[in-house]
Amino acid sequence: MIRDTLGRELHDLRISVTDRCNFRCSFCMPEGEQYEFFSREELLSFEEIATFVRAVIPLGIKKVRLTGGEPLLRRHLENLVGYLSELPLEDISLTTNGFFLKEKARVLKEAGLRRITVSLHSLKDEVFSRLVGRNVKVSQIIEGIEEALKVGLKPVKVNVCVIRGVNDGEILDIARFFKGMGVVVRFIEFMDVGNLNGWSLERVYSAREMLELLSEHFELEPVEKSYRGEVAQRYRYKDDGLEVGFISSITQPFCGDCNRLRLTADGRLLTCLFAQDGPNIKELIRSHAGEEDIRDFVRRVWAERSDRYSEQRLELIKTGIMPKKVEMFKVGG
Ligand code: SAM
Ligand code: SF4
Ligand code: SF4
């Protein structure tokens, strides 16, 4: 177990396996920008990622989530899931845009993936296509979710990034639709990740507003956090016991409990979603360092950590000087 300067224990690891994506979501990778992606040689191989994870488990890592860019663009991702499933982890999960999920769900499950989160921000083809910057039918993503349920990925969750004036009018419909499918929805406040997505406070539809809206139509009761550092505020529908969650990183920051380390596809360690950069561990892994050397590196990074951007955001906005931040598709959420 290791603690940072604010006493927060390392617990979760989020691994981005690629910075490429087949979507161009307006809130993450807006169209019209020039993007540079890592070359193949720059990416950590699956063996290198597995070496890293094996090394850091004794430091307290219990949960690993694979993300991207779009993680299902990384060929044979199931091989990485297979490597990780042999390690003593409590949880291996994946966040995906769902485009390739119908064809990949079974092989991922068979490789050892436990659960999955699919991002879907609208039930209307026209709104969804505009939001993701590509002509994509909502039904294609729903079919992926159905396949995930069918092969036994449990639970299947859906992430909805809510943007005022864009999809806030669909919150109830989305909640109702997925309640009917037995799928847990997590409504996420639109965040100011990266530097490109045109974020402003006025465009944030707050978790409190979402909860109030849902409470007018459903009987909800709060659910206890299952561990310190859990980011979603969880509620349960009283009639069927299904959960629904809200992620309020703008209006109710949770930095005090933040216990997550992020590994980028090119081997950087980021101690905050809003970090500018972080030290790269790839050379150390490629020099065939032992696990203890990798642990020492991570210990040092974590021991120096003092990030609490979401608690400082409003003050920073007032000063008018915003730090340059890593883009969401590089860090993976
Ligand atoms: N491509 C995959 C996907 O979209 O699920 C995984 C990576 S994506 C960066 C991870 C999560 O971040 C997704 O659920 C996405 O909706 C969310 N996200 C991206 N940009 C966001 C923003 N500006 N505010 C809130 N959530 C955001
Ligand atoms: Fe791609 Fe996910 Fe970012 Fe959308 S949110 S552009 S699907 S990485
Ligand atoms: Fe953690 Fe940084 Fe988010 Fe705060 S702003 S909760 S430190 S990732």
Tab-separated table of C-alpha atoms and ligand atoms in Angstrom:
chain	number	residue	atom	x	y	z
A	1	MET	CA	0.000	0.000	0.000
A	2	ILE	CA	1.387	3.439	-0.894
A	3	ARG	CA	0.101	6.935	-0.165
A	4	ASP	CA	0.510	10.259	-1.946
A	5	THR	CA	1.204	13.640	-0.309
A	6	LEU	CA	-2.491	13.962	0.595
A	7	GLY	CA	-2.661	10.482	2.122
A	8	ARG	CA	-4.555	8.866	-0.777
A	9	GLU	CA	-3.859	5.176	-1.313
A	10	LEU	CA	-3.168	3.770	-4.766
A	11	HIS	CA	-6.009	1.395	-5.676
A	12	ASP	CA	-7.127	1.619	-9.331
A	13	LEU	CA	-5.257	1.499	-12.600
A	14	ARG	CA	-6.664	2.759	-15.857
A	15	ILE	CA	-4.778	1.625	-18.941
A	16	SER	CA	-5.176	3.298	-22.300
A	17	VAL	CA	-4.244	0.790	-25.006
A	18	THR	CA	-4.455	3.165	-27.968
A	19	ASP	CA	-4.978	6.861	-28.617
A	20	ARG	CA	-6.782	6.176	-31.916
A	21	CYS	CA	-10.517	6.310	-32.292
A	22	ASN	CA	-13.070	5.692	-35.025
A	23	PHE	CA	-15.347	8.375	-33.510
A	24	ARG	CA	-14.842	12.105	-33.223
A	25	CYS	CA	-16.965	12.968	-30.190
A	26	SER	CA	-17.459	16.714	-29.898
A	27	PHE	CA	-16.644	16.586	-26.163
A	28	CYS	CA	-13.433	14.590	-26.583
A	29	MET	CA	-11.930	14.716	-30.096
A	30	PRO	CA	-13.784	17.421	-31.996
A	31	GLU	CA	-13.689	17.212	-35.767
A	32	GLY	CA	-11.653	19.734	-37.677
A	33	GLU	CA	-8.604	19.385	-35.400
A	34	GLN	CA	-5.361	17.805	-36.533
A	35	TYR	CA	-4.524	14.804	-34.366
A	36	GLU	CA	-1.217	13.051	-34.007
A	37	PHE	CA	-1.253	9.448	-32.909
A	38	PHE	CA	1.388	7.207	-31.443
A	39	SER	CA	3.254	4.986	-33.885
A	40	ARG	CA	3.187	1.240	-33.350
A	41	GLU	CA	6.693	1.257	-31.877
A	42	GLU	CA	5.685	3.870	-29.342
A	43	LEU	CA	2.875	1.728	-27.962
A	44	LEU	CA	3.497	-0.553	-25.028
A	45	SER	CA	3.068	-4.156	-26.134
A	46	PHE	CA	0.577	-6.365	-24.298
A	47	GLU	CA	3.482	-8.203	-22.675
A	48	GLU	CA	4.923	-4.890	-21.457
A	49	ILE	CA	1.561	-3.806	-20.051
A	50	ALA	CA	1.167	-7.151	-18.287
A	51	THR	CA	4.686	-6.835	-16.844
A	52	PHE	CA	3.781	-3.406	-15.488
A	53	VAL	CA	0.524	-4.591	-13.937
A	54	ARG	CA	2.163	-7.634	-12.361
A	55	ALA	CA	4.804	-5.372	-10.844
A	56	VAL	CA	2.364	-2.859	-9.346
A	57	ILE	CA	-0.196	-5.230	-7.832
A	58	PRO	CA	1.811	-5.463	-4.580
A	59	LEU	CA	1.521	-1.654	-4.314
A	60	GLY	CA	-2.234	-1.971	-3.856
A	61	ILE	CA	-3.700	-2.129	-7.379
A	62	LYS	CA	-6.891	-4.156	-7.228
A	63	LYS	CA	-8.841	-2.964	-10.235
A	64	VAL	CA	-7.807	-2.460	-13.834
A	65	ARG	CA	-9.859	-0.791	-16.536
A	66	LEU	CA	-8.842	-0.838	-20.196
A	67	THR	CA	-9.685	2.206	-22.245
A	68	GLY	CA	-8.476	4.322	-25.150
A	69	GLY	CA	-8.994	6.147	-27.588
A	70	GLU	CA	-11.156	3.266	-28.613
A	71	PRO	CA	-9.701	0.121	-27.029
A	72	LEU	CA	-11.431	-2.280	-29.416
A	73	LEU	CA	-9.365	-0.779	-32.244
A	74	ARG	CA	-6.312	-2.438	-30.713
A	75	ARG	CA	-6.009	-5.779	-32.497
A	76	HIS	CA	-6.442	-8.924	-30.418
A	77	LEU	CA	-7.144	-6.985	-27.247
A	78	GLU	CA	-8.403	-10.277	-25.847
A	79	ASN	CA	-4.768	-11.405	-25.581
A	80	LEU	CA	-4.090	-8.604	-23.106
A	81	VAL	CA	-7.261	-9.451	-21.199
A	82	GLY	CA	-6.017	-13.043	-21.091
A	83	TYR	CA	-2.658	-11.993	-19.599
A	84	LEU	CA	-4.350	-9.790	-17.006
A	85	SER	CA	-6.888	-12.421	-16.042
A	86	GLU	CA	-4.031	-14.601	-14.785
A	87	LEU	CA	-3.010	-11.931	-12.282
A	88	PRO	CA	-4.497	-11.579	-8.784
A	89	LEU	CA	-6.822	-8.660	-9.554
A	90	GLU	CA	-10.309	-8.152	-8.144
A	91	ASP	CA	-11.630	-6.666	-11.337
A	92	ILE	CA	-10.855	-6.236	-15.038
A	93	SER	CA	-13.159	-4.004	-17.010
A	94	LEU	CA	-13.266	-2.117	-20.283
A	95	THR	CA	-14.755	1.155	-21.506
A	96	THR	CA	-15.701	1.227	-25.193
A	97	ASN	CA	-17.761	3.225	-27.640
A	98	GLY	CA	-19.446	-0.056	-28.509
A	99	PHE	CA	-18.976	0.156	-32.276
A	100	PHE	CA	-17.188	-3.216	-32.514
A	101	LEU	CA	-18.723	-4.738	-29.411
A	102	LYS	CA	-21.158	-7.088	-31.101
A	103	GLU	CA	-18.289	-8.947	-32.736
A	104	LYS	CA	-15.868	-8.712	-29.793
A	105	ALA	CA	-17.982	-9.297	-26.663
A	106	ARG	CA	-17.758	-13.084	-26.635
A	107	VAL	CA	-14.027	-13.365	-27.214
A	108	LEU	CA	-13.369	-10.737	-24.526
A	109	LYS	CA	-15.566	-12.556	-22.044
A	110	GLU	CA	-13.876	-15.852	-22.827
A	111	ALA	CA	-10.473	-14.231	-22.294
A	112	GLY	CA	-11.490	-13.192	-18.765
A	113	LEU	CA	-13.088	-9.758	-19.018
A	114	ARG	CA	-15.557	-9.403	-16.137
A	115	ARG	CA	-17.587	-6.320	-16.939
A	116	ILE	CA	-17.945	-3.615	-19.516
A	117	THR	CA	-18.994	0.015	-19.849
A	118	VAL	CA	-20.373	1.254	-23.142
A	119	SER	CA	-20.622	4.948	-23.922
A	120	LEU	CA	-23.901	5.999	-25.491
A	121	HIS	CA	-25.052	9.586	-25.228
A	122	SER	CA	-28.337	9.643	-27.102
A	123	LEU	CA	-31.058	7.303	-28.307
A	124	LYS	CA	-31.672	9.411	-31.397
A	125	ASP	CA	-29.588	8.591	-34.477
A	126	GLU	CA	-29.343	12.196	-35.544
A	127	VAL	CA	-28.217	13.521	-32.152
A	128	PHE	CA	-25.893	10.578	-31.555
A	129	SER	CA	-24.247	10.932	-34.963
A	130	ARG	CA	-23.737	14.633	-34.400
A	131	LEU	CA	-22.251	13.987	-30.957
A	132	VAL	CA	-19.844	11.283	-32.108
A	133	GLY	CA	-18.954	13.033	-35.355
A	134	ARG	CA	-19.754	9.939	-37.429
A	135	ASN	CA	-22.826	8.507	-39.052
A	136	VAL	CA	-23.548	5.742	-36.561
A	137	LYS	CA	-26.862	4.088	-35.827
A	138	VAL	CA	-27.797	3.864	-32.148
A	139	SER	CA	-29.119	0.350	-32.874
A	140	GLN	CA	-25.573	-0.810	-33.665
A	141	ILE	CA	-24.384	0.170	-30.198
A	142	ILE	CA	-27.498	-1.328	-28.572
A	143	GLU	CA	-26.820	-4.613	-30.377
A	144	GLY	CA	-23.323	-4.580	-28.885
A	145	ILE	CA	-24.815	-4.020	-25.422
A	146	GLU	CA	-27.265	-6.887	-25.963
A	147	GLU	CA	-24.420	-9.155	-27.010
A	148	ALA	CA	-22.434	-8.179	-23.910
A	149	LEU	CA	-25.430	-9.110	-21.747
A	150	LYS	CA	-25.888	-12.350	-23.668
A	151	VAL	CA	-22.307	-13.533	-23.200
A	152	GLY	CA	-22.506	-12.764	-19.468
A	153	LEU	CA	-20.432	-9.628	-18.989
A	154	LYS	CA	-21.770	-8.432	-15.670
A	155	PRO	CA	-22.739	-5.780	-15.031
A	156	VAL	CA	-23.036	-3.969	-18.326
A	157	LYS	CA	-23.004	-0.228	-17.716
A	158	VAL	CA	-23.681	2.682	-20.008
A	159	ASN	CA	-21.858	6.014	-19.712
A	160	VAL	CA	-23.801	9.054	-20.821
A	161	CYS	CA	-21.948	12.344	-21.106
A	162	VAL	CA	-24.664	14.963	-20.563
A	163	ILE	CA	-24.237	18.344	-22.236
A	164	ARG	CA	-26.734	21.103	-21.555
A	165	GLY	CA	-28.714	21.996	-24.637
A	166	VAL	CA	-27.528	18.906	-26.520
A	167	ASN	CA	-28.801	15.740	-24.854
A	168	ASP	CA	-30.118	16.839	-21.434
A	169	GLY	CA	-33.661	16.484	-22.782
A	170	GLU	CA	-33.060	12.731	-23.142
A	171	ILE	CA	-32.027	11.910	-19.577
A	172	LEU	CA	-35.392	10.415	-18.655
A	173	ASP	CA	-35.773	8.444	-21.885
A	174	ILE	CA	-32.260	7.033	-21.537
A	175	ALA	CA	-32.853	6.072	-17.900
A	176	ARG	CA	-36.162	4.401	-18.767
A	177	PHE	CA	-34.783	2.577	-21.790
A	178	PHE	CA	-31.826	1.019	-19.986
A	179	LYS	CA	-33.841	0.298	-16.857
A	180	GLY	CA	-35.971	-1.872	-19.124
A	181	MET	CA	-32.832	-3.695	-20.288
A	182	GLY	CA	-31.380	-4.168	-16.796
A	183	VAL	CA	-28.389	-2.010	-17.690
A	184	VAL	CA	-26.845	0.395	-15.166
A	185	VAL	CA	-26.539	3.962	-16.462
A	186	ARG	CA	-23.966	6.450	-15.246
A	187	PHE	CA	-24.744	10.018	-16.159
A	188	ILE	CA	-21.532	12.046	-16.348
A	189	GLU	CA	-21.192	15.785	-16.096
A	190	PHE	CA	-19.535	17.288	-19.149
A	191	MET	CA	-15.896	17.778	-18.134
A	192	ASP	CA	-13.220	20.231	-19.197
A	193	VAL	CA	-10.734	17.524	-20.118
A	194	GLY	CA	-8.125	18.483	-22.667
A	195	ASN	CA	-8.040	21.818	-24.411
A	196	LEU	CA	-10.208	21.333	-27.479
A	197	ASN	CA	-13.789	20.529	-26.534
A	198	GLY	CA	-15.230	24.025	-26.126
A	199	TRP	CA	-16.165	23.358	-22.503
A	200	SER	CA	-17.838	26.044	-20.429
A	201	LEU	CA	-19.570	25.928	-17.065
A	202	GLU	CA	-22.867	26.947	-18.698
A	203	ARG	CA	-22.850	23.737	-20.732
A	204	VAL	CA	-22.605	21.552	-17.617
A	205	TYR	CA	-25.871	19.916	-16.587
A	206	SER	CA	-25.233	19.118	-12.953
A	207	ALA	CA	-25.554	15.730	-11.295
A	208	ARG	CA	-27.920	17.337	-8.804
A	209	GLU	CA	-30.246	18.434	-11.611
A	210	MET	CA	-30.105	14.937	-13.109
A	211	LEU	CA	-30.952	13.352	-9.763
A	212	GLU	CA	-33.818	15.765	-9.162
A	213	LEU	CA	-35.222	15.040	-12.591
A	214	LEU	CA	-35.044	11.264	-12.151
A	215	SER	CA	-36.472	11.511	-8.620
A	216	GLU	CA	-39.590	13.162	-10.011
A	217	HIS	CA	-40.315	10.030	-12.045
A	218	PHE	CA	-38.767	7.153	-10.116
A	219	GLU	CA	-38.404	6.252	-6.463
A	220	LEU	CA	-34.683	6.203	-5.791
A	221	GLU	CA	-32.647	5.414	-2.699
A	222	PRO	CA	-28.916	6.053	-2.191
A	223	VAL	CA	-26.494	3.102	-2.226
A	224	GLU	CA	-23.488	2.991	0.098
A	225	LYS	CA	-20.116	3.399	-1.575
A	226	SER	CA	-18.579	-0.023	-2.090
A	227	TYR	CA	-15.074	1.322	-1.555
A	228	ARG	CA	-13.359	4.605	-0.792
A	229	GLY	CA	-12.575	6.416	-4.020
A	230	GLU	CA	-15.576	5.152	-5.950
A	231	VAL	CA	-16.392	8.020	-8.277
A	232	ALA	CA	-20.098	7.498	-8.991
A	233	GLN	CA	-22.818	8.593	-6.589
A	234	ARG	CA	-24.941	5.471	-6.731
A	235	TYR	CA	-28.701	5.171	-6.345
A	236	ARG	CA	-31.107	2.266	-6.600
A	237	TYR	CA	-34.567	2.192	-8.174
A	238	LYS	CA	-36.817	1.013	-5.350
A	239	ASP	CA	-39.056	-1.052	-7.625
A	240	ASP	CA	-36.480	-3.354	-9.255
A	241	GLY	CA	-33.256	-2.693	-7.314
A	242	LEU	CA	-31.330	-1.682	-10.451
A	243	GLU	CA	-28.651	0.950	-9.892
A	244	VAL	CA	-28.144	4.285	-11.575
A	245	GLY	CA	-25.159	6.562	-10.969
A	246	PHE	CA	-24.036	10.148	-11.369
A	247	ILE	CA	-20.488	11.384	-11.825
A	248	SER	CA	-20.234	14.932	-10.618
A	249	SER	CA	-16.607	15.825	-11.080
A	250	ILE	CA	-17.456	19.444	-11.931
A	251	THR	CA	-20.048	20.377	-9.318
A	252	GLN	CA	-19.037	18.036	-6.471
A	253	PRO	CA	-15.363	17.138	-6.908
A	254	PHE	CA	-14.067	13.971	-5.283
A	255	CYS	CA	-10.296	14.563	-5.393
A	256	GLY	CA	-9.986	13.819	-1.672
A	257	ASP	CA	-10.696	10.145	-2.378
A	258	CYS	CA	-9.033	9.858	-5.785
A	259	ASN	CA	-6.884	6.743	-5.832
A	260	ARG	CA	-6.405	6.156	-9.546
A	261	LEU	CA	-3.243	5.928	-11.585
A	262	ARG	CA	-3.381	6.156	-15.367
A	263	LEU	CA	-1.018	4.484	-17.823
A	264	THR	CA	-1.097	5.933	-21.332
A	265	ALA	CA	-0.666	3.799	-24.448
A	266	ASP	CA	2.905	5.095	-24.837
A	267	GLY	CA	3.860	4.333	-21.240
A	268	ARG	CA	3.361	7.615	-19.366
A	269	LEU	CA	2.087	7.598	-15.815
A	270	LEU	CA	-0.519	10.265	-15.139
A	271	THR	CA	-1.695	10.919	-11.613
A	272	CYS	CA	-4.695	13.031	-12.662
A	273	LEU	CA	-7.194	13.098	-15.521
A	274	PHE	CA	-6.315	16.767	-15.938
A	275	ALA	CA	-2.552	16.355	-15.740
A	276	GLN	CA	-0.297	18.062	-18.233
A	277	ASP	CA	2.051	15.116	-18.595
A	278	GLY	CA	3.777	12.436	-16.586
A	279	PRO	CA	6.975	10.393	-16.456
A	280	ASN	CA	7.385	7.575	-18.975
A	281	ILE	CA	8.058	4.071	-17.739
A	282	LYS	CA	8.472	2.450	-21.137
A	283	GLU	CA	12.279	2.689	-21.269
A	284	LEU	CA	12.527	1.138	-17.838
A	285	ILE	CA	10.280	-1.754	-18.857
A	286	ARG	CA	12.162	-2.159	-22.160
A	287	SER	CA	15.480	-2.253	-20.329
A	288	HIS	CA	14.191	-5.466	-18.757
A	289	ALA	CA	14.211	-3.917	-15.335
A	290	GLY	CA	13.028	-6.148	-12.556
A	291	GLU	CA	9.602	-5.778	-10.981
A	292	GLU	CA	11.153	-4.094	-7.943
A	293	ASP	CA	12.610	-1.323	-10.173
A	294	ILE	CA	9.186	-0.747	-11.724
A	295	ARG	CA	7.637	-0.599	-8.250
A	296	ASP	CA	10.254	1.903	-7.078
A	297	PHE	CA	9.474	4.125	-10.075
A	298	VAL	CA	5.736	4.041	-9.337
A	299	ARG	CA	6.314	4.538	-5.607
A	300	ARG	CA	8.235	7.736	-6.357
A	301	VAL	CA	5.584	9.029	-8.772
A	302	TRP	CA	2.776	8.339	-6.312
A	303	ALA	CA	4.671	9.707	-3.311
A	304	GLU	CA	5.059	13.070	-5.102
A	305	ARG	CA	1.408	13.270	-6.149
A	306	SER	CA	-0.578	16.265	-4.967
A	307	ASP	CA	-3.218	16.606	-7.757
A	308	ARG	CA	-6.626	18.037	-6.928
A	309	TYR	CA	-7.534	19.829	-10.140
A	310	SER	CA	-11.309	19.473	-9.831
A	311	GLU	CA	-11.200	21.195	-6.449
A	312	GLN	CA	-9.095	24.022	-7.899
A	313	ARG	CA	-10.948	24.396	-11.212
A	314	LEU	CA	-13.229	27.272	-10.288
A	315	GLU	CA	-10.362	29.285	-8.826
A	316	LEU	CA	-8.288	28.650	-11.940
A	317	ILE	CA	-11.163	29.734	-14.175
A	318	LYS	CA	-11.348	33.018	-12.240
A	319	THR	CA	-7.645	33.700	-12.837
A	320	GLY	CA	-8.174	33.170	-16.564
A	321	ILE	CA	-4.969	31.136	-16.745
A	322	MET	CA	-5.746	27.507	-17.467
A	323	PRO	CA	-2.960	24.946	-17.544
A	324	LYS	CA	-2.621	22.962	-20.761
A	325	LYS	CA	-4.083	19.531	-20.100
A	326	VAL	CA	-3.654	16.106	-21.633
A	327	GLU	CA	-6.419	15.225	-24.108
A	328	MET	CA	-9.089	12.718	-23.036
A	329	PHE	CA	-8.404	10.329	-25.914
A	330	LYS	CA	-4.766	10.093	-24.762
A	331	VAL	CA	-5.602	9.450	-21.106
A	332	GLY	CA	-8.759	7.385	-21.477
A	333	GLY	CA	-11.152	8.891	-18.938
B	1	SAM	N1	-13.597	5.419	-26.517
B	1	SAM	C1	-14.113	4.830	-25.361
B	1	SAM	C2	-15.468	5.397	-25.003
B	1	SAM	O1	-15.842	6.437	-25.553
B	1	SAM	O2	-16.119	4.782	-24.170
B	1	SAM	C3	-13.184	4.883	-24.166
B	1	SAM	C4	-12.419	6.163	-23.951
B	1	SAM	S1	-13.417	7.577	-23.535
B	1	SAM	C5	-12.210	8.839	-23.465
B	1	SAM	C6	-13.839	7.251	-21.846
B	1	SAM	C7	-15.099	7.912	-21.332
B	1	SAM	O3	-14.890	9.303	-21.258
B	1	SAM	C8	-16.326	7.719	-22.204
B	1	SAM	O4	-17.394	7.233	-21.438
B	1	SAM	C9	-16.614	9.111	-22.701
B	1	SAM	O5	-17.986	9.322	-22.912
B	1	SAM	C10	-16.093	9.951	-21.567
B	1	SAM	N2	-15.795	11.326	-21.950
B	1	SAM	C11	-15.028	11.742	-22.960
B	1	SAM	N3	-14.925	13.092	-22.969
B	1	SAM	C12	-15.679	13.523	-21.927
B	1	SAM	C13	-15.976	14.815	-21.401
B	1	SAM	N4	-15.488	15.924	-21.947
B	1	SAM	N5	-16.773	14.896	-20.311
B	1	SAM	C14	-17.270	13.773	-19.742
B	1	SAM	N6	-17.016	12.530	-20.182
B	1	SAM	C15	-16.233	12.406	-21.266
B	2	SF4	FE1	-13.407	8.220	-29.122
B	2	SF4	FE2	-14.299	7.644	-26.711
B	2	SF4	FE3	-13.232	10.031	-27.208
B	2	SF4	FE4	-15.555	9.448	-28.265
B	2	SF4	S1	-15.103	9.621	-26.066
B	2	SF4	S2	-13.818	10.360	-29.359
B	2	SF4	S3	-15.387	7.286	-28.650
B	2	SF4	S4	-12.191	8.116	-27.257
B	3	SF4	FE1	-8.511	12.644	-9.309
B	3	SF4	FE2	-7.513	14.647	-10.713
B	3	SF4	FE3	-10.095	13.985	-10.974
B	3	SF4	FE4	-9.215	15.157	-8.732
B	3	SF4	S1	-9.245	16.059	-10.758
B	3	SF4	S2	-10.592	13.365	-8.877
B	3	SF4	S3	-7.163	14.266	-8.562
B	3	SF4	S4	-8.333	12.710	-11.522
